[in-house]
XYZ file of C-alpha atoms in Angstrom:
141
model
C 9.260 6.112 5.101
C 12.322 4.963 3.211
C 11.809 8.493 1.008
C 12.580 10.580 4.624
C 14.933 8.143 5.679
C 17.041 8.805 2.574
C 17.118 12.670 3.033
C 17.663 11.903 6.857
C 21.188 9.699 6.104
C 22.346 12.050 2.712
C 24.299 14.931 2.053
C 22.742 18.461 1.540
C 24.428 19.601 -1.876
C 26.485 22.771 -1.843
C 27.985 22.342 1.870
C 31.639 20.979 3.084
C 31.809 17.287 2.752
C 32.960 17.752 6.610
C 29.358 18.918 7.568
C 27.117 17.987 4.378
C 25.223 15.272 6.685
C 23.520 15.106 9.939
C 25.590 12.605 11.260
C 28.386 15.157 11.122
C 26.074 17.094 14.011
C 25.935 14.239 15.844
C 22.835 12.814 14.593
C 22.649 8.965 14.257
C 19.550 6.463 13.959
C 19.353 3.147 15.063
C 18.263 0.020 13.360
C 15.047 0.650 14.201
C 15.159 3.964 13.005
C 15.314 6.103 16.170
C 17.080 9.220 15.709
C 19.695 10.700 18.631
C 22.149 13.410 19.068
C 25.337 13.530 20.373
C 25.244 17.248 22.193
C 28.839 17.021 22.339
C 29.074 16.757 18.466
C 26.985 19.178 17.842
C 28.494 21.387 20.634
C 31.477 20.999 18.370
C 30.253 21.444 15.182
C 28.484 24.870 15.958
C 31.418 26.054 17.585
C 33.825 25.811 14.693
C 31.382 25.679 11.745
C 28.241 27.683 12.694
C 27.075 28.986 9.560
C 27.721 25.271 7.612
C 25.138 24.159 10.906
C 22.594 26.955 9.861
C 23.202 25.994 6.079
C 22.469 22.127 7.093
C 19.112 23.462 8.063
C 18.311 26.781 6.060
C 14.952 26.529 3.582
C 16.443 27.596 0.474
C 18.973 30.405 0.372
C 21.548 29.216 -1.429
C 20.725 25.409 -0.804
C 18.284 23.540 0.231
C 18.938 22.285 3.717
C 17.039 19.439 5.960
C 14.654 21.470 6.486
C 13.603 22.182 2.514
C 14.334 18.480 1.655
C 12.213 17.195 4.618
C 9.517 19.477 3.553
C 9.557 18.111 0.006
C 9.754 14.486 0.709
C 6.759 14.577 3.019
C 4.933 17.135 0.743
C 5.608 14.551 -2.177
C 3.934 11.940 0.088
C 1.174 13.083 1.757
C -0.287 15.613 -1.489
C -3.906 15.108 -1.455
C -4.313 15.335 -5.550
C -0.848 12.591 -6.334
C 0.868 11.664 -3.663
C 2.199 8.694 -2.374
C -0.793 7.738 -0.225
C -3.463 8.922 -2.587
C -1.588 6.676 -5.027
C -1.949 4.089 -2.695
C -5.471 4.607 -1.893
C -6.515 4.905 -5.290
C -4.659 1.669 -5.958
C -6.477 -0.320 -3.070
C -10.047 1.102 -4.620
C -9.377 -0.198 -7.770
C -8.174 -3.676 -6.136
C -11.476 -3.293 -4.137
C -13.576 -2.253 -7.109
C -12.188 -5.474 -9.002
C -12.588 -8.002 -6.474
C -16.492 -6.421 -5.833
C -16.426 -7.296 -9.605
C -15.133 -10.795 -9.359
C -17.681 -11.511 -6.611
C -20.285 -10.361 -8.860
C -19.367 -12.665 -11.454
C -18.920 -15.549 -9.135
C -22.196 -15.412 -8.036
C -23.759 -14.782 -11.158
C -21.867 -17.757 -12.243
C -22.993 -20.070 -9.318
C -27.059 -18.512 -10.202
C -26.475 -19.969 -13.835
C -24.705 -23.068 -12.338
C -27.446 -23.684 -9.502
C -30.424 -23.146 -12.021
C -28.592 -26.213 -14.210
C -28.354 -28.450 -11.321
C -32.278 -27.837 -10.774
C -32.947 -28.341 -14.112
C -31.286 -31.709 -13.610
C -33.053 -32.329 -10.604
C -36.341 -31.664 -12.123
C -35.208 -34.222 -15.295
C -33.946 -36.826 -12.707
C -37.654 -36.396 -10.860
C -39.384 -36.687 -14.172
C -38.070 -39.782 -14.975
C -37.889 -41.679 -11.609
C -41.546 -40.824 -11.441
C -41.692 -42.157 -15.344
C -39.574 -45.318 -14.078
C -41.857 -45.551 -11.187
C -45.112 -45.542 -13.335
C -43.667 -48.059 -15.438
C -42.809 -50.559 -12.773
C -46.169 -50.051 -11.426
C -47.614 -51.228 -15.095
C -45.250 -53.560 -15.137
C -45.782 -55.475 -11.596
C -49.671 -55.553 -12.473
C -49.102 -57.460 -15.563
């Protein structure tokens, strides 16, 4: 998002600094990034500058205009073999893959852990029932 909001609010390279951006169409965004136009502006801007207005938009005649740079950005985001979101899928797989990992290990960790507490158990048991046989000896004396 902030890659399309960057070619939304720059300058298209090779035009008059007077109508290099869309804001000098009339185009403005809000905080919340909601886009409007000012008809008037633009009204105004095609009216004395037409062909910088076509330029703003043009796919790659002599520049690149919105509509190439648009085109890019979201290309550059949404490609299926290294984009932005395939990045960031592949990134959350690993993060997946890792934590399936860790859980692995935890649990393998709690088996070995579990299997020493019954081992303990089983020791304790022993030697109550040792202790026990003992008093038992001992109170018939």
């Amino acid at each position: 998002w902030d890659d399309l909001r960057k070619v939304m609010s720059g300058a298209v390279a090779g035009l008059p600094d007077t109508i290099s951006r869309l804001l000098h169409i009339g185009v403005t965004s809000s905080t919340d990034g909601v886009y409007s136009l000012d008809s008037s502006k633009l009204k105004t801007a095609l009216s004395s500058s037409f062909d910088d207005v076509v330029a703003l938009f043009e796919d790659g005649t002599t520049t690149d205009g919105f509509g190439a740079l648009m085109y890019n950005s979201a290309s550059y985001i949404t490609d299926t073999a290294d984009g932005r979101i395939k990045g960031r899928q592949d990134g959350l797989q690993d993060n997946i893959k890792k934590i399936d990992d860790d859980i692995r290990n935890k649990e393998y960790t709690l088996s070995l852990y579990e299997d020493q507490l019954r081992a303990q158990f089983m020791g304790l048991e022993s030697m109550l029932a040792s202790l026990k046989t003992q008093s038992s000896f001992l109170s018939n004396l």
